Short mmCIF file of C-alpha atoms and ligand atoms in Angstrom, two decimals:
data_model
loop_
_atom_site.label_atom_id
_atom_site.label_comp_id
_atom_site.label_asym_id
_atom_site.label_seq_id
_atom_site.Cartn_x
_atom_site.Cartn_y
_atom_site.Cartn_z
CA UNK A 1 -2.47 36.02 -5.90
CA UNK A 2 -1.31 33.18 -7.84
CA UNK A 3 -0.20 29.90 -6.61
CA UNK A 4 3.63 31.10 -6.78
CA UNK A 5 2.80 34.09 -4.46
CA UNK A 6 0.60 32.33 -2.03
CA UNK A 7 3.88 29.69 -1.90
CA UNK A 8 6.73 32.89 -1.60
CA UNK A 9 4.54 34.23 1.04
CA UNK A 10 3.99 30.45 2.94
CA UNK A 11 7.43 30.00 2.60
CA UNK A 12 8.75 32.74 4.17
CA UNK A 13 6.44 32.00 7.38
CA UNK A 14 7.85 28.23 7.45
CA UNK A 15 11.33 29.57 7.11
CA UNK A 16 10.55 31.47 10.49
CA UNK A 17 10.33 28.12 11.91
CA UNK A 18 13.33 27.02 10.68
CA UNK A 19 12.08 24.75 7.64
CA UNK A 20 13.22 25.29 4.57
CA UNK A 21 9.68 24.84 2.02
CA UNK A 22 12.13 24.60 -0.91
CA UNK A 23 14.18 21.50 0.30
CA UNK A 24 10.76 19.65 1.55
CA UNK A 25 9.20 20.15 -1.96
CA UNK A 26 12.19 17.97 -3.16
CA UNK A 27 12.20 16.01 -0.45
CA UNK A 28 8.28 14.69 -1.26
CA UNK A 29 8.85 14.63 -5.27
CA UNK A 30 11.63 11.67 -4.13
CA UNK A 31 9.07 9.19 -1.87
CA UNK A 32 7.21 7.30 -4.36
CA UNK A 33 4.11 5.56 -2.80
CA UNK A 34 2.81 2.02 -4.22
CA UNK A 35 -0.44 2.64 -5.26
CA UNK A 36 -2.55 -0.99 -5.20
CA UNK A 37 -3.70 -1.76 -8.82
CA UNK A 38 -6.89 -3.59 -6.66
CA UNK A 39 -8.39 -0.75 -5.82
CA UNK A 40 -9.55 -0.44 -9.74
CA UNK A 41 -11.35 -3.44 -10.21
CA UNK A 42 -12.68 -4.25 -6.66
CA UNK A 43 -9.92 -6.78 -6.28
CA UNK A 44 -11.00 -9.30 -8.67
CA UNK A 45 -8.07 -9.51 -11.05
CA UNK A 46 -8.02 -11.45 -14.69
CA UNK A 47 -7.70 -14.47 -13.48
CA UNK A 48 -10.52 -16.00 -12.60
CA UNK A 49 -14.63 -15.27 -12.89
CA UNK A 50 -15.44 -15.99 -8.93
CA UNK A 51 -15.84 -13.80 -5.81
CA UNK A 52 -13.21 -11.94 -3.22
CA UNK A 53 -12.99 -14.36 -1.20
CA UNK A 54 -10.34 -14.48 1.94
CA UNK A 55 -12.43 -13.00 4.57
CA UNK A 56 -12.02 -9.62 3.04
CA UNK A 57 -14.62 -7.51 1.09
CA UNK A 58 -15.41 -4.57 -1.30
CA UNK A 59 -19.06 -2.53 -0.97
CA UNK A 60 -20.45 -1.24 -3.59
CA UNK A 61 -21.56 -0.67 -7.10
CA UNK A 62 -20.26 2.46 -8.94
CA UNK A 63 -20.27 2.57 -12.54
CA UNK A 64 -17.47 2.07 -14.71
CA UNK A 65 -14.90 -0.54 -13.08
CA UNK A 66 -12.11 -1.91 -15.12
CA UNK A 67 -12.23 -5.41 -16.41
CA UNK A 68 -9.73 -5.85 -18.68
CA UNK A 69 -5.74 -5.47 -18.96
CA UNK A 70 -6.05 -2.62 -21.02
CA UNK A 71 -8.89 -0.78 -19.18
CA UNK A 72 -7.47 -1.05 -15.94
CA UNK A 73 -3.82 0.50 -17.39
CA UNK A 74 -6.16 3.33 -18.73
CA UNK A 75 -7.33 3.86 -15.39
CA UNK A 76 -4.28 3.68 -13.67
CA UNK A 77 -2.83 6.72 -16.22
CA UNK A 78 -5.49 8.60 -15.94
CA UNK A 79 -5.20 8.23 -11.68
CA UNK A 80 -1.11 8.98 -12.34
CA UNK A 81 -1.83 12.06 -14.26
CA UNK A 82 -3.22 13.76 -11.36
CA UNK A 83 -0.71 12.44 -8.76
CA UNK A 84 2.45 14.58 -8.12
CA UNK A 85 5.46 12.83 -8.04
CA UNK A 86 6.53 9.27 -9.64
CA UNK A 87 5.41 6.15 -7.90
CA UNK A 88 5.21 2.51 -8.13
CA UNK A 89 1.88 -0.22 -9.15
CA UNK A 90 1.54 -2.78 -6.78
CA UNK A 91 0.41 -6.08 -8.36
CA UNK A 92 -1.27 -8.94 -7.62
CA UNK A 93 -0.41 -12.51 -9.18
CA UNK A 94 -4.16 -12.58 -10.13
CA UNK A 95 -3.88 -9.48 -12.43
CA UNK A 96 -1.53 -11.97 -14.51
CA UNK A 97 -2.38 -11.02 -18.03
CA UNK A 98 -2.57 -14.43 -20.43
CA UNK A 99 -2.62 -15.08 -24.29
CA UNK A 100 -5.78 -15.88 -26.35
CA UNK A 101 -7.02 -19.47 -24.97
CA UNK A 102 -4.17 -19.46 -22.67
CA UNK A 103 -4.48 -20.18 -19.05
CA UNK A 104 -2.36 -21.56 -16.17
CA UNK A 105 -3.15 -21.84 -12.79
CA UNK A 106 -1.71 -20.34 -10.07
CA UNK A 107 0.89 -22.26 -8.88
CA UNK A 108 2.28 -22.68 -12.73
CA UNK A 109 2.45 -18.98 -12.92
CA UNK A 110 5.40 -17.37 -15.20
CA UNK A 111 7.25 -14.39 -15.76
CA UNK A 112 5.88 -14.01 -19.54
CA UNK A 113 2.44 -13.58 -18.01
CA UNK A 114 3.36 -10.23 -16.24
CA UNK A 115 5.60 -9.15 -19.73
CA UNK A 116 2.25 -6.68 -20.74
CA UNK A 117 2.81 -4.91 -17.27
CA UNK A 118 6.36 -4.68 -17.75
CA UNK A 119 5.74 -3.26 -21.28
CA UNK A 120 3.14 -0.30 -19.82
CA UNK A 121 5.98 -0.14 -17.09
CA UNK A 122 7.81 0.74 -19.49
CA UNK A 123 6.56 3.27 -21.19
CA UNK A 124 4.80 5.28 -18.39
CA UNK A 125 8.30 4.98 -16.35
CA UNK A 126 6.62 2.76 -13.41
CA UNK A 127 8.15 0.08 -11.75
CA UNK A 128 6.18 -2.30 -9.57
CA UNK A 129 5.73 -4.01 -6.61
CA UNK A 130 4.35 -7.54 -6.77
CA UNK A 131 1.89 -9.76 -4.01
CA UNK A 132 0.84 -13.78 -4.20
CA UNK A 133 -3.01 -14.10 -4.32
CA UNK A 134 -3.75 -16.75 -1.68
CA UNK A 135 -7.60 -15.77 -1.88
CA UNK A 136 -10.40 -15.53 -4.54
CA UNK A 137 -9.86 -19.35 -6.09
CA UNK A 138 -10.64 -22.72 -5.35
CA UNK A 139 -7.52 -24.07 -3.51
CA UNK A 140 -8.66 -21.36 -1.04
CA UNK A 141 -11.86 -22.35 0.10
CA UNK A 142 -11.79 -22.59 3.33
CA UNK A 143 -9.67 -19.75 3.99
CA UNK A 144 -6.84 -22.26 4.32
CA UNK A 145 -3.65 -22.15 2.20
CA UNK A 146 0.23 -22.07 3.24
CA UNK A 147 -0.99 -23.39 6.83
CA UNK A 148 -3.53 -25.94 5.32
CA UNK A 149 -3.30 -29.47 6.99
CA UNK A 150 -4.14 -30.70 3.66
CA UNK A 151 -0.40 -31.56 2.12
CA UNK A 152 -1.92 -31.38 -1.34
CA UNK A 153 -3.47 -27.50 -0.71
CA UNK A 154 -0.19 -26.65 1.16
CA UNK A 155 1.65 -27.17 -1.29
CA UNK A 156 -0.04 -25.80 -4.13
CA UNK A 157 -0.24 -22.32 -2.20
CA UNK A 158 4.31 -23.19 -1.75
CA UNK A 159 4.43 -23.53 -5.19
CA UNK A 160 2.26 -20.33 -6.20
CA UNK A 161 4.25 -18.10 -4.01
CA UNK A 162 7.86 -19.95 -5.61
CA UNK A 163 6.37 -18.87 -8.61
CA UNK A 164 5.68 -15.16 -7.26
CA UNK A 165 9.58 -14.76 -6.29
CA UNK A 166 10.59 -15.86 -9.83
CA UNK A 167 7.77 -12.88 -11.28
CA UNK A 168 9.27 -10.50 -8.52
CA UNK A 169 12.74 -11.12 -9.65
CA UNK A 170 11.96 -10.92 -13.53
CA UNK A 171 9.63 -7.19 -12.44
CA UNK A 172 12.85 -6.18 -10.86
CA UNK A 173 15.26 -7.17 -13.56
CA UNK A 174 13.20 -5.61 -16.22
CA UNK A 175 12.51 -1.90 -14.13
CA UNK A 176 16.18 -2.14 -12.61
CA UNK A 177 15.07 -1.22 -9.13
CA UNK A 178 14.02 -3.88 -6.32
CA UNK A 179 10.30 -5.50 -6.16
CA UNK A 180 8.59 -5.94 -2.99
CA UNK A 181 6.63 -8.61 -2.80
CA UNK A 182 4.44 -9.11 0.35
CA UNK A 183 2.87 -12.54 1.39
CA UNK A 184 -0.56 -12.35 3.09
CA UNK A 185 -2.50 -15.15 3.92
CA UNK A 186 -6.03 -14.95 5.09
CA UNK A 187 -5.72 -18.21 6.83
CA UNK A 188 -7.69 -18.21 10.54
CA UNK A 189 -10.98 -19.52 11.80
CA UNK A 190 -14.22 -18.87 12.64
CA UNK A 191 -14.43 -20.35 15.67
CA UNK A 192 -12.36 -21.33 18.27
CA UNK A 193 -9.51 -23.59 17.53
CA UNK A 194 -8.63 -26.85 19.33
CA UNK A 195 -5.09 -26.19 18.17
CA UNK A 196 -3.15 -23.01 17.73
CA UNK A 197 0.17 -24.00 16.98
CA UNK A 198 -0.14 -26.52 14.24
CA UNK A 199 -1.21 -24.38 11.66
CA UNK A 200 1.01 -21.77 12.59
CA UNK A 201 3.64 -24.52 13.10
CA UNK A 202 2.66 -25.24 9.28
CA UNK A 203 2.75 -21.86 8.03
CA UNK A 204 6.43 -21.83 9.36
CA UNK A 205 7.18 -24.70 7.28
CA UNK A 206 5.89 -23.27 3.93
CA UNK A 207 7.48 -19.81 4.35
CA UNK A 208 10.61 -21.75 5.24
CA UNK A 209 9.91 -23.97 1.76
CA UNK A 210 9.30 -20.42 -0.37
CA UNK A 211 12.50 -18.88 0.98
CA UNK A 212 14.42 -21.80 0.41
CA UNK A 213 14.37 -21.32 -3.44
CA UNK A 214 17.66 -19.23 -4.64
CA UNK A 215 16.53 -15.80 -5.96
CA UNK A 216 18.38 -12.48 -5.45
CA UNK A 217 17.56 -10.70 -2.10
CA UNK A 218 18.66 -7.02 -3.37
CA UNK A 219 15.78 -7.42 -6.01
CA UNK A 220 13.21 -8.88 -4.44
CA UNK A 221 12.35 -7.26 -0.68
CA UNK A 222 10.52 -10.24 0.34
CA UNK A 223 7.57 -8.99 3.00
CA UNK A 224 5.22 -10.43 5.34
CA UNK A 225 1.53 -8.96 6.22
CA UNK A 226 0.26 -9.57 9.64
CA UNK A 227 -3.80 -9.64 10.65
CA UNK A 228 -5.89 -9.47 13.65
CA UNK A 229 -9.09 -11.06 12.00
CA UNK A 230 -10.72 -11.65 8.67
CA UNK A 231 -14.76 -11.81 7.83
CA UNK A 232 -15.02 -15.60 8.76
CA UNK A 233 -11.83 -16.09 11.15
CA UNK A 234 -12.78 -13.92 13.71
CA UNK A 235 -11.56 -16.43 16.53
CA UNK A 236 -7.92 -17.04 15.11
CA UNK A 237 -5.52 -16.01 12.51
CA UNK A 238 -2.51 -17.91 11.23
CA UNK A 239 -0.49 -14.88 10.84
CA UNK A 240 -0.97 -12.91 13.64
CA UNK A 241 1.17 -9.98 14.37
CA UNK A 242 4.04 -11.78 16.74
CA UNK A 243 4.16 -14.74 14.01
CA UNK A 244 4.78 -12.57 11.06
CA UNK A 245 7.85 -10.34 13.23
CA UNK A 246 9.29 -12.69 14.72
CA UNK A 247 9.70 -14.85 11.50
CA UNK A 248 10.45 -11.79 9.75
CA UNK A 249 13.27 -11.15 12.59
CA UNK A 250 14.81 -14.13 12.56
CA UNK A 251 14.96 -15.01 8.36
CA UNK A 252 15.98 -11.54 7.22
CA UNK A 253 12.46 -10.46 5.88
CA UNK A 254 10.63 -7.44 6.17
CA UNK A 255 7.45 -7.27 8.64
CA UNK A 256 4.62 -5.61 6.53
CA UNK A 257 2.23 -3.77 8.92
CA UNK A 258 -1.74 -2.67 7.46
CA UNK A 259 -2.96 -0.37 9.88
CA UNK A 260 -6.19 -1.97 9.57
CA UNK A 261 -4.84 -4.97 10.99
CA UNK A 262 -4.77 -4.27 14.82
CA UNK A 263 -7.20 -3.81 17.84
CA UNK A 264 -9.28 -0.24 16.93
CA UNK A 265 -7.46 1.29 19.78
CA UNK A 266 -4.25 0.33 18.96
CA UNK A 267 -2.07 2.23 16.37
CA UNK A 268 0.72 1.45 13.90
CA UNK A 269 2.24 4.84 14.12
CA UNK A 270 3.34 4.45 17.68
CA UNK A 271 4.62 1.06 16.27
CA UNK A 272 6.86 2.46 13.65
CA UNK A 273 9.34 3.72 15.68
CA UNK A 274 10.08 0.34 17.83
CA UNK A 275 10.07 -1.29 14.45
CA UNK A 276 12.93 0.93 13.15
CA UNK A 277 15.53 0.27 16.34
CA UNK A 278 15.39 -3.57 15.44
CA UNK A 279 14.31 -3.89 11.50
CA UNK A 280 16.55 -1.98 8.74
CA UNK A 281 13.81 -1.88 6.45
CA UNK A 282 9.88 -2.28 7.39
CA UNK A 283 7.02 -2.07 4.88
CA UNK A 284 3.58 -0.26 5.56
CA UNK A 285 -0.24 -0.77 3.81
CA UNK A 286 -1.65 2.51 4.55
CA UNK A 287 -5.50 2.38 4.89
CA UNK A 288 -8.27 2.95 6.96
CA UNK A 289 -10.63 0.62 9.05
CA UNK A 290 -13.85 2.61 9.80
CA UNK A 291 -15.17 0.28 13.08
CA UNK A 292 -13.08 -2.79 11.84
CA UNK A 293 -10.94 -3.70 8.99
CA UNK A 294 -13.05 -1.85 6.25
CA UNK A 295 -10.63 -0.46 4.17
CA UNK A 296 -12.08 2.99 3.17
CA UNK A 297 -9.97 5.59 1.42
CA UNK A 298 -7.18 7.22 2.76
CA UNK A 299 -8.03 10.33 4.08
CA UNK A 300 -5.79 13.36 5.76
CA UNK A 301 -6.65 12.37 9.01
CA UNK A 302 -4.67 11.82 12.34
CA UNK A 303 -3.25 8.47 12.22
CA UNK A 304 -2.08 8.91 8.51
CA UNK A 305 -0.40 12.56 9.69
CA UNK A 306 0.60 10.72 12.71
CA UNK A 307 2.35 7.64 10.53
CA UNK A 308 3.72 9.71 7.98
CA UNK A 309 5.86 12.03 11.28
CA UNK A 310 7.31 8.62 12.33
CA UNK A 311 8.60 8.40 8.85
CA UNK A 312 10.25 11.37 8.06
CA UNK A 313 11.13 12.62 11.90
CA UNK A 314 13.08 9.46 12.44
CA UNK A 315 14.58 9.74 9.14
CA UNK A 316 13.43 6.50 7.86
CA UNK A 317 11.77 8.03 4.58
CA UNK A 318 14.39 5.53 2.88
CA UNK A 319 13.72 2.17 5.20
CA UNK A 320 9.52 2.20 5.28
CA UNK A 321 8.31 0.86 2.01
CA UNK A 322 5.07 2.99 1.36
CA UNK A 323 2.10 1.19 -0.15
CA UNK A 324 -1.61 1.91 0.03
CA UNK A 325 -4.39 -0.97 0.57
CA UNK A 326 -8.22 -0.06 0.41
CA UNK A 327 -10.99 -0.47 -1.82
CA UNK A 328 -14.04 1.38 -2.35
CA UNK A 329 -16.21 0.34 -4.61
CA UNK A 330 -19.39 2.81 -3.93
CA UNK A 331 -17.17 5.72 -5.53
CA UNK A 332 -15.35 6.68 -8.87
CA UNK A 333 -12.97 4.36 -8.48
CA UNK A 334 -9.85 6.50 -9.94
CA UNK A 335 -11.19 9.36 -7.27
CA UNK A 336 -10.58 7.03 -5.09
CA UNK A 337 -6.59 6.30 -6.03
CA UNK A 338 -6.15 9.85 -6.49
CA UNK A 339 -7.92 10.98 -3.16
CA UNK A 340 -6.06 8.53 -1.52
CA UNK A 341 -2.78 8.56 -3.16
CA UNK A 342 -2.55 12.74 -2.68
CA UNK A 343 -3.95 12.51 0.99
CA UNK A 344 -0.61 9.88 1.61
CA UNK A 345 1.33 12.76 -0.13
CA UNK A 346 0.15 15.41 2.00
CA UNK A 347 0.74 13.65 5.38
CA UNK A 348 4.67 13.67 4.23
CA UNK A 349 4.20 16.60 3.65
CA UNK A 350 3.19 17.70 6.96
CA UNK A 351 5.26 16.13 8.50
CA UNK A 352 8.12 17.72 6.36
CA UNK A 353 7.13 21.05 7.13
CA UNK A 354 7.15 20.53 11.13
CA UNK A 355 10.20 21.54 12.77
CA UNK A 356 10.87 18.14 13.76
CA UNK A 357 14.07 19.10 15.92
CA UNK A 358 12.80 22.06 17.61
CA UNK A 359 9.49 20.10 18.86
CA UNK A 360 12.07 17.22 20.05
CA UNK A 361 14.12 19.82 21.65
CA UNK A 362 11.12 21.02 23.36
CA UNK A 363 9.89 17.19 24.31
CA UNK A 364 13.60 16.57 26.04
CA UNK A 365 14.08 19.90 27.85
CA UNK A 366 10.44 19.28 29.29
CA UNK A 367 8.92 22.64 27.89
CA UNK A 368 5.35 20.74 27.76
CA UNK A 369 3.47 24.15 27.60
CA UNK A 370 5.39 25.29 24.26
CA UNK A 371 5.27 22.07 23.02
CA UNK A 372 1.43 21.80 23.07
CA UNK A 373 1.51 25.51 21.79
CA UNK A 374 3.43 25.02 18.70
CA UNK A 375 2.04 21.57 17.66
CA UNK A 376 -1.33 23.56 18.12
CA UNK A 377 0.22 26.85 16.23
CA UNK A 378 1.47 24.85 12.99
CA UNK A 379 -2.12 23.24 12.56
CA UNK A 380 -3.26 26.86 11.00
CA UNK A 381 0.12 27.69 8.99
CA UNK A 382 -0.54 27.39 5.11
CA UNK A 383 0.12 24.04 4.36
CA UNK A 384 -2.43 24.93 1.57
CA UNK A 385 -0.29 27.18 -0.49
CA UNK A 386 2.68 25.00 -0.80
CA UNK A 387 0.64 21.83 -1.18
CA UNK A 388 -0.22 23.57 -4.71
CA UNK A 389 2.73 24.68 -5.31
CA UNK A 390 4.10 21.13 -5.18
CA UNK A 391 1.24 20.15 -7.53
CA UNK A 392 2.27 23.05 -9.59
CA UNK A 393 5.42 22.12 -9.97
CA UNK A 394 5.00 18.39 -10.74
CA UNK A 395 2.42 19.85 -13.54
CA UNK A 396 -0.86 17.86 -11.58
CA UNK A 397 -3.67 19.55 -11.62
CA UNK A 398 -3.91 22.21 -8.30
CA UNK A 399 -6.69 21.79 -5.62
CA UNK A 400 -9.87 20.44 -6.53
CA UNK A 401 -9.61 20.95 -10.44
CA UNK A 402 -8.48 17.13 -11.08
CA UNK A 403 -11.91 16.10 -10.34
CA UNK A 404 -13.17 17.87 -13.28
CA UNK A 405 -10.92 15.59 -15.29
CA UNK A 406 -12.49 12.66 -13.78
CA UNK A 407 -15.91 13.58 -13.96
CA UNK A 408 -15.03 14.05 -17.70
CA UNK A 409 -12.91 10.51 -17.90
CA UNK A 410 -16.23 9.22 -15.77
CA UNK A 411 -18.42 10.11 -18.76
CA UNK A 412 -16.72 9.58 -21.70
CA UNK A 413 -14.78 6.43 -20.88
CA UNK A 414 -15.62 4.56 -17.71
CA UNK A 415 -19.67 4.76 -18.30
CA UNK A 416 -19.35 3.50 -22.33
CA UNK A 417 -17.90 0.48 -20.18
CA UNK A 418 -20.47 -2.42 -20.11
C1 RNT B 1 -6.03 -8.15 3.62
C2 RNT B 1 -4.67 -7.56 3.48
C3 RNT B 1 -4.06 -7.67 2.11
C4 RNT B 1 -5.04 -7.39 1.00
C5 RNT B 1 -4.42 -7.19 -0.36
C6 RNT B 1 -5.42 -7.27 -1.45
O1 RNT B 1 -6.61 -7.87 4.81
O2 RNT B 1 -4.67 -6.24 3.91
O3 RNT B 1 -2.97 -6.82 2.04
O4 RNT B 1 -5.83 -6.28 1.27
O5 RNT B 1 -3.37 -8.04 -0.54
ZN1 ZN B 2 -2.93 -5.07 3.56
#
């Protein structure tokens, strides 16, 4: 049977359950995810020659990474043609892309030195999202920046995220649709603090300092990333989850949740739905901490199912800003976009193909028994067969036949790299 078949006959069996196949297919081609340009380069970035520093941290050695501009657009093509849909590049102000003997540093960066994104934007019909890099550089040390007591560090970190608006503004101006740009700060401590308030008490201050600068809100979708811990602040963190919502809440910002960034039994999905009845909009880093905030690849497992139902049952598939945050470095690293990048992909479209109101129904009448049943029942239906369909249709390569490509691009391209 071909793929076509296998979808007619899948489709008929959804329609039993009341979902139309053909309306979620266009449903999913219309949720682009922001796939994180880090994950092709370990999160190092162009702009300077030291470690990731931050409290956060790649494993690994595969073969091949990108290290320049143009290598690292190759890869991100190559991960795009085997991705259904259209979707976005999140950026980091380290991936800033200078002239020959140029350099400034961060705090003096400038539009111009994100124009060679803009141009690959451009042609390959991507717009971006954009992020300040308070980590990796020597103003960031000691894990210190927007809530540093040191007024001349503080500042510095102020004036690189200023900077970051302007770029956000000038990415949305030139793609015609709105940037997000998230702030995340790895600020915390190691041990345990003698004061908790003043350095949140400063962070306050410098967010309120960024904000203040005039830029236009519709463009740039201003976020802010929340953290439990970081390698090195294990006893406190600036930006803790009730900092970073309430300050979102009360200056018109979006909250940013990483599901990495919470206790291990705690779970974002169940805090999706709370976040909706208060928040118009809410941004999301999809990843996945294996024992703590590891950041492996996203996989088709529970909690991503379980986050991407919150989305589209609640009807907020136009209000959660959908990025992706891990990086492996002991795997092909474009595998690891496209595994992760599909897997997002496929949660939606689980979710899409549940019949959200009749399980609700079922939850509010008290019909526990049926529920169980038919959340059990849809499990085995063939997801499969219109999964390839979609991939069919948005001319991607169906089931496991992209790797192929890769293993080719692995061999002729990414090991000639030196
Ligand atoms: C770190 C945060 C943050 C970073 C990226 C690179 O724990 O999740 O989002 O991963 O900005
Ligand atoms: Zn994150």
């Amino acid at each position: 049977m071909t793929v076509k078949e296998k979808y007619e006959s899948a489709k008929e069996q959804y329609g039993k359950l009341g979902v139309d196949t053909d309306e979620v297919l266009e449903t999913l081609k219309n949720i682009p995810i922001s796939m994180h340009c880090w994950q092709g380069d370990d999160v190092i970035g162009f702009d300077h020659d030291g470690p990731l520093t931050g409290g956060i941290q790649t494993t690994g050695n595969y073969p091949g990474k990108a290290s320049t501009p143009e290598e690292l657009m190759a890869d991100i093509e190559k991960a795009f043609s085997l991705i259904p849909g259209k979707h976005k590049v999140n950026l980091h102000a380290c991936y800033a892309i200078f002239e020959e003997g140029e350099r400034v540093d961060r705090d003096k960066l400038e539009p111009k030195h994100f124009a060679k994104w803009v141009e690959f934007g451009k042609k390959n019909g991507i717009a971006f999202d954009f992020n300040p890099t308070c980590f990796s550089h020597p103003m960031a040390e000691d894990s210190l920046t927007l809530s540093s007591p040191d007024e001349k560090v503080r500042k510095f970190w102020v004036d690189h995220c200023k900077a970051c608006i302007r770029i956000s503004e000038y990415l949305a101006t030139e793609q015609g649709s709105p940037c997000a740009m998230n702030i995340w700060i790895p600020d915390g401590m190691k041990d345990v603090p003698a004061d908790r308030l003043g350095p949140r008490a400063r962070f306050k201050k410098s967010l309120d300092e960024i904000l203040a600068i005039p830029y236009d809100k519709e463009k740039v979708l201003v976020c802010l990333e929340s953290k439990v811990f970081g390698i090195g602040m294990e006893s406190y963190t600036v930006g803790s989850s009730e900092f970073t919502i309430s300050y979102a809440a009360k200056n018109g910002i979006i909250s940013l949740l990483d599901n990495g960034h919470y206790h291990p039994t705690e779970v974002v999905s169940d805090k999706i739905p709370s976040m909706l009845l208060f928040n118009d909009k809410i941004a999301l880093h999809v990843t996945r901490g294996v024992r703590w905030d590891s950041d492996h690849v996203v996989l088709l497992d529970d909690e991503t199912k379980e986050i991407a139902k919150e989305i589209v049952r609640n009807d907020a598939i136009d209000r959660v800003l959908l990025a992706l945050d891990y990086f492996d470095a002991s795997i092909n690293r474009i595998a690891a976009w496209v595994i992760g990048m599909r897997n997002m992909q496929k949660a939606l479209l689980y979710a899409l193909l549940s019949p959200n109101k009749k399980l609700k129904e079922l939850q509010d009448e008290g019909r526990f028994t049926e529920l169980m049943m038919q959340q059990e029942e849809i499990k085995t239906y063939p997801f499969g067969d219109v999964w390839n369909q979609f991939c069919e249709m948005n001319g991607v390569p169906v089931g496991e036949s992209w790797f192929a490509d890769v293993k080719e691009y692995e061999e002729n391209v990414l090991l000639k790299r030196n």
